[in-house]
Amino acid sequence: QEKLDMSTYPVESIRNFSIIAHVDHGKSTLADRLLEITGTISKTDHNKQVLDKLQVERERGITVKAQSASLFYNHEGINYLLNLIDTPGHVDFSYEVSRSLSACQGVILVVDANEGIQAQTVANFYLAFEAQLSIIPVINKIDLKNADPERVEKQIEKLFDIPTDECIRISAKQGTNVEKVLQKVIEKIPPPQCNPADPLKALVFDSTFDHYRGVVANIALFGGEIAKGHKIVSAHTKKRYEVNEVGILTPNEQPTHKLYAGQVGYLIAGMKEVTEAQIGDTLFLYKQPVEPLPGFKSVKPMVFAGMYPIDQTEYNNLKSALERLTLNDSSVTVHRDSSLALGAGWRLGFLGLLHMEVFNQRLEQEYNMSVILTAPTVPYKAVLSSAKLIKEYGKDQITIINPAQFPDKLSVSEYLEPTVLGTIVTPHEYIGKIITLCQDRRAVQKDMLYIDENRVMLKYLFPLNEIVVDFYDALKSLSSGYASFDYEDAGYQSADLIKMDILLNGNPVEELATIIHNDKAYTTGKLLCERLKETIPRQLFEIAIQAAIGKKIIARETLKAYRKNVVAKCYGGDITRRMKLLKRQAEGKRLMRKIGNVEVPRDAFIRVLKRESDK
Amino acid sequence: YPQWPYCRKRCSYCNFNTYVVPAVDEVAVRACLVREALTLLRLSRLHSVTSVFFGGGTPSLASPRTVAAVLEAVAGAVHLPAGAEVTLEANPSSTSTSRLAGFRAAGVNRLSIGVQSLDDAELRLLGREHTVEEARKAVEAARGLFPGRTSIDLLFGLPGQSRDAWAQRLEAALGLCDDHISLYQLTLERGTALAAQVRRRALPAPPQDLVADMYETARTALVATGFRHYEVSNFARKGALSTHNLSYWRADQYIGVGPGAHGRFAPRGEGSHSREARVQILEPVAWMREVQSQGHGTRSRMVLSPLEQLEEVLTLGLRTDEGVTHERWGHFSPQLSLQDVFGAPGEAQALQQQGWLLLDGGGLRCTWAGLAVLDSLLPDLLWQLQR
């Protein structure tokens, strides 16, 4: 394949930009149109979400992984190199968005002409604003019946202080005015401020894993140049590599001789795992270290879940599927775990509930694996008082990860739970609801201050187990997505802990056993029983759903038996349809877990969880 | 099974393949029904036809001439015994005595009347065209012309219907009916007006347990009055079972003629001995065009594998009180008997122990209780059969 010569694009002819928007406002469609107009892809009816390569992205209509594309456009006689850096659109991935933005000098802010400014619009605007990027506001979907671009322009002026005449009204779907957007990008977004003569300084803003060639890192050059044969070093891992290939993405890989300062593309350098090319990392030439680019963070999981194979015979298959899937997703943390009933498995950390669902879906679609997901665990501690146990464990303080290991109150002098110091930034209108939410989660306020006339920062000390599952989504939900959350480790505190079991007709459902604080036992138990009642399908006998602490039942729901379940009509025309449905149900039987006599859907835990955050 | 796909209006709960059009070119439709019937009969190489069922739509809107034409064509192509059951589905609003007499002269010897409810308010809710009084008159007229061979259709579990209301309907029906009743739990099908009303809460959804009670009450009352509960939704006394419908549940061969009609037969005329699931083109105009050019308007045909055939035999057979006999099973599964598949320890045995199923000298069938929850038993049994 012919290698491109990128030296014909001086820094002044380069524009690096991103498209940011709230979910479904048309970011990906606009990207499709830009690719078509610049001839990067041919204009056909089939260009939909071209940059969303994952099946799960296309099915759910979301962008999960950032992609980039280099576009070539001639404007008033000059050939410009426009680098479009696509960003994930979901709240779970705001760190990725901020790293992609740091490679840009401007953004196109897309707002739906009917919906107007939404949570993500604001969150992304602030990210771009704080990064001091030029912002081109674009109002999309003007072709639709309820479009009210004038109203949206006024919103933009009021909230973001951008004059209404700077807004461009477009229809990405129909292509209306999209070329104007390109021209504005050239006119308004400054070229990158950097020098090819400087030493190499490259930002990694994403990476993927290719089975034949290893890790492919998406990079943006802030200085210098890079080519095959160069020896480079990662600022984070300190490891050294030799560059095998560099190139640009159009959006497919197109090798080039070199990449120069201000340009965006990819690099292959013999890295074996994506953890070697972490988002936000800086790469420089061996023996020429530079100041690492700011903003690099090690990934912080917000939601944990236990993952087990349906059957222990599937353990190795699941192990290799997890290894391969996490090759491409360095934001999932993986630790081994085990359970009495379910055998050997893992405890995985995700960025949020959506991240976990997408991961689970990719596991099913791309690796054909079906798993059992369990209630999450955090590492509790117990100070033992029983001489027998102290002897057994060899020490007087143990760490409990698995509810099955939970020692009885009689043998323990003190239980301890891990805590975190959480920071919440929110518009002030949500303070009341957020304070209530935090109090509900046994958090203690440590600080509260206004960071500007609209936004407040709150600091709370949380027990870790109160935030691991759905705190993040509850916070987002009650602040319409405007609040943000971050946390750091804050040691252990004493706690009145108990182990709660969930029983179905007297048999414990191991996946749902939890260690919780005594204060929360009743409400949590009741909630779990109610949710379970809605998740488990009715069966031929009555099912007693109970929450228990030891032998004491603290909550109960009853799922009545089916008394009639047979389709009324089954004549010639109905038979084919009937058979299809029944066969699908027969298939579904294979995926059910049997607890005693009761059939429980494999993903009962995720579904029980999800109902809560739907509210 | 000839399908007459036209109605005067669509009832609020109906999702059948039926069309409401200002005018029907009956001559053309008739010719196509005849032509397709002959083509498919020839294709099937069947020697005799044991029953004919005119369904739809509203077949009683067609003229007796059409019925006669189709019957003549069938009788000319294969052996149609003198006493073969010939059923016509009818709406009370198109069943005057004279009209019915016309159908009888054309060859119909059994009538199935869509009564649905014996309460005017309920009939309006269902979007029916007739009143209770009209329904009564229709049933009486039918019983006069087809004594012992008149059936009525009834629905229960309507939105807002109380236990008492249903008890009254049942009593009224028992006072009116002949020797066959088809009793259907109302199913809210997606896309129907009634389902939409329930979904947006303009009407209450019928509570599951109440509907289950209604079914029990009805079954018990009918059996007490001498009816045999021979299929999930069908009751007959004095032997007045529907031969035609039994052939569906016994997985016999049948030929569907007309828009959207379904069939199950082996096209021996093409040299195949494999039983196929066939559907005719749904839309009448498109169907007629195809029949006129190719002789039949078959939209799709799929060979049923031996496993698929057995799955149908099981699923349909268990809907009847006789269940699946050893003989019938053996016809579709010469190597593996019912005992081989369901007699060994497994799902079927568990269900027997729980009292839902019986496997004995008579074959495999549901118990009284099992029949009401058959769809909860089938996935297990199908899974066992597949293994």
XYZ file of C-alpha atoms in Angstrom, chain A residues 288-562:
275
model
C 14.282 12.942 25.140
C 11.725 12.986 27.958
C 9.134 15.770 28.023
C 6.682 17.119 30.584
C 3.748 14.632 30.432
C 0.478 16.067 29.234
C -1.786 16.973 32.129
C -5.011 15.237 33.049
C -3.958 11.619 33.026
C -5.983 9.507 35.414
C -5.934 5.853 36.229
C -9.382 4.463 35.625
C -11.800 4.509 38.585
C -14.523 1.885 38.574
C -17.936 2.891 39.907
C -19.917 -0.338 39.666
C -18.715 -3.799 40.536
C -20.275 -7.150 39.834
C -19.349 -10.787 40.246
C -19.278 -12.750 36.996
C -19.426 -16.538 36.888
C -19.725 -19.078 34.095
C -23.082 -20.855 33.871
C -21.281 -24.077 34.522
C -17.785 -24.631 35.876
C -16.914 -26.524 32.687
C -17.200 -23.178 30.884
C -14.613 -21.535 33.164
C -11.746 -21.580 30.705
C -13.889 -20.330 27.838
C -15.083 -17.433 29.950
C -11.549 -16.719 31.104
C -10.264 -16.358 27.565
C -13.316 -14.378 26.495
C -12.739 -11.935 29.362
C -9.056 -11.657 28.519
C -9.832 -10.846 24.932
C -12.674 -8.452 25.624
C -10.652 -6.511 28.190
C -7.824 -6.284 25.632
C -9.957 -3.702 23.981
C -11.444 -2.122 27.053
C -8.816 -1.002 29.515
C -11.414 0.656 31.728
C -12.702 -2.659 33.121
C -10.873 -3.828 36.232
C -10.642 -7.583 36.780
C -10.000 -9.553 39.980
C -10.491 -13.252 40.604
C -13.261 -14.271 42.982
C -15.070 -17.395 44.060
C -18.402 -18.520 45.483
C -19.614 -21.700 47.161
C -22.580 -22.236 44.903
C -21.241 -20.740 41.708
C -17.633 -21.870 41.783
C -14.682 -19.886 40.442
C -15.281 -16.553 38.728
C -14.349 -12.858 38.766
C -15.192 -9.540 40.344
C -15.269 -6.881 37.629
C -15.258 -3.108 37.977
C -17.100 -0.904 35.473
C -17.465 2.815 34.842
C -21.206 2.635 35.310
C -24.291 0.512 34.773
C -24.333 1.193 31.028
C -20.715 0.166 30.785
C -21.537 -3.091 32.569
C -24.541 -3.808 30.333
C -22.577 -3.074 27.168
C -19.790 -5.313 28.403
C -22.219 -8.127 29.134
C -23.856 -7.679 25.741
C -20.494 -7.748 23.954
C -19.629 -10.915 25.846
C -22.786 -12.528 24.490
C -22.651 -11.157 20.954
C -18.963 -11.255 20.171
C -17.871 -14.232 22.265
C -21.116 -16.160 22.543
C -20.792 -16.366 26.314
C -23.679 -16.381 28.734
C -22.799 -15.669 32.350
C -24.285 -15.319 35.794
C -23.968 -11.846 37.255
C -24.100 -11.460 40.997
C -24.596 -8.785 43.598
C -21.426 -6.781 44.006
C -19.006 -7.088 46.888
C -16.638 -4.672 48.512
C -13.812 -5.800 50.807
C -15.108 -5.690 54.386
C -12.957 -6.441 57.399
C -13.729 -8.191 60.655
C -11.759 -8.145 63.890
C -12.120 -11.662 65.233
C -12.786 -12.447 68.882
C -13.102 -16.221 68.572
C -9.862 -17.993 69.436
C -10.790 -20.831 67.123
C -11.174 -18.612 64.080
C -8.068 -16.610 64.841
C -6.145 -19.840 64.851
C -7.783 -20.952 61.596
C -6.965 -17.763 59.720
C -3.619 -17.185 61.359
C -4.456 -13.551 62.242
C -7.064 -11.610 64.146
C -8.248 -9.330 61.354
C -9.583 -10.775 58.134
C -10.827 -9.332 54.858
C -14.201 -10.596 53.634
C -14.957 -10.388 49.945
C -17.518 -13.110 49.686
C -20.763 -13.128 51.741
C -20.183 -16.818 52.266
C -17.063 -16.005 54.289
C -18.907 -13.631 56.620
C -18.164 -14.618 60.204
C -20.974 -14.646 62.760
C -21.450 -11.732 65.183
C -20.553 -13.956 68.111
C -17.066 -14.529 66.775
C -16.386 -10.911 65.962
C -15.521 -7.929 68.134
C -15.789 -5.374 65.379
C -16.816 -5.166 61.740
C -15.230 -2.616 59.437
C -16.353 -1.243 56.099
C -14.297 0.608 53.449
C -15.110 4.270 52.902
C -14.460 6.835 50.198
C -14.413 10.596 50.076
C -16.803 11.539 47.297
C -16.902 14.841 45.442
C -20.111 15.965 43.767
C -20.385 18.984 41.491
C -23.914 20.061 40.716
C -26.065 23.005 39.667
C -27.546 24.472 42.839
C -31.145 23.575 42.070
C -30.431 19.945 42.814
C -28.700 20.416 46.162
C -31.728 19.436 48.242
C -32.340 16.181 46.419
C -28.679 15.289 46.410
C -28.267 15.936 50.131
C -31.238 13.661 50.757
C -29.733 10.985 48.519
C -26.402 11.151 50.336
C -28.019 11.005 53.767
C -29.976 8.031 52.566
C -26.666 6.384 51.766
C -25.280 6.877 55.278
C -22.880 9.558 54.051
C -21.501 12.312 56.255
C -21.031 15.785 54.801
C -17.498 17.050 54.992
C -17.640 20.173 52.876
C -19.897 22.309 50.709
C -18.976 25.390 48.694
C -20.100 27.361 45.642
C -17.624 27.194 42.786
C -19.454 29.804 40.728
C -22.835 31.504 40.883
C -24.603 28.360 39.683
C -22.599 25.343 40.707
C -21.884 23.807 44.079
C -19.279 21.297 45.166
C -20.163 18.855 47.946
C -17.796 16.511 49.720
C -19.203 13.516 51.541
C -17.674 10.554 53.299
C -19.461 7.492 51.926
C -19.360 3.846 52.908
C -18.078 2.289 49.665
C -20.836 -0.302 49.526
C -23.477 2.428 49.367
C -22.146 3.735 46.090
C -20.898 0.673 44.260
C -24.095 -0.343 42.604
C -26.479 2.414 41.639
C -25.491 5.610 43.429
C -23.955 7.084 40.317
C -27.019 6.423 38.205
C -29.366 7.650 40.945
C -27.316 10.851 41.197
C -27.433 11.384 37.463
C -31.102 10.617 37.356
C -32.193 13.067 40.022
C -30.036 15.838 38.662
C -31.191 15.210 35.080
C -27.637 14.233 34.309
C -26.082 17.540 35.334
C -24.276 16.408 38.495
C -20.877 14.778 38.307
C -19.218 12.450 40.793
C -15.732 11.325 41.672
C -14.250 9.588 44.726
C -11.039 8.510 46.398
C -10.155 5.907 49.006
C -10.621 7.051 52.630
C -9.803 4.031 54.766
C -12.052 1.909 56.990
C -14.654 2.684 59.618
C -16.536 0.631 62.193
C -19.916 -0.654 61.026
C -22.885 -2.706 62.213
C -22.870 -5.260 59.395
C -25.040 -8.260 58.750
C -25.360 -10.839 56.039
C -28.700 -10.947 54.267
C -29.854 -13.955 52.294
C -32.584 -14.070 49.704
C -34.616 -17.266 49.726
C -36.953 -18.724 47.131
C -39.256 -21.305 48.699
C -36.691 -21.679 51.422
C -33.693 -22.114 49.138
C -31.024 -19.388 49.164
C -30.209 -17.549 45.924
C -26.505 -17.206 46.288
C -26.145 -14.516 43.626
C -28.258 -12.173 45.689
C -26.705 -12.712 49.131
C -25.297 -9.449 50.428
C -23.436 -8.007 53.342
C -25.124 -4.784 54.347
C -25.435 -2.359 57.199
C -28.062 -3.294 59.784
C -29.860 0.033 59.314
C -30.499 -0.799 55.688
C -31.470 -4.407 56.150
C -35.231 -4.060 56.180
C -35.582 -1.568 53.334
C -33.076 -3.355 51.153
C -34.634 -6.720 51.871
C -38.116 -5.499 51.062
C -36.930 -3.809 47.897
C -35.095 -6.890 46.681
C -38.111 -9.096 47.337
C -40.414 -6.755 45.446
C -38.072 -6.429 42.494
C -37.556 -10.160 42.392
C -41.285 -10.721 42.345
C -41.429 -8.716 39.140
C -38.401 -10.386 37.588
C -39.146 -14.047 38.171
C -41.719 -15.529 35.791
C -44.804 -17.115 37.317
C -44.604 -20.864 37.670
C -46.911 -23.767 38.321
C -46.625 -23.395 42.078
C -46.581 -20.554 44.532
C -43.202 -18.986 45.248
C -42.294 -17.461 48.601
C -39.630 -14.784 48.171
C -37.976 -13.951 51.460
C -35.143 -11.839 52.804
C -33.505 -13.363 55.865
C -30.806 -12.572 58.388
C -29.700 -15.882 59.766
C -32.960 -17.646 60.587
C -34.979 -14.484 60.937
C -37.198 -13.530 57.991
C -37.308 -9.767 57.645
C -39.284 -9.320 54.436
C -41.495 -11.405 52.201
C -43.333 -11.332 48.896
C -45.454 -14.062 47.339
C -45.552 -14.868 43.647
C -48.767 -16.730 42.952
C -48.952 -19.775 40.756
C -50.212 -19.734 37.188
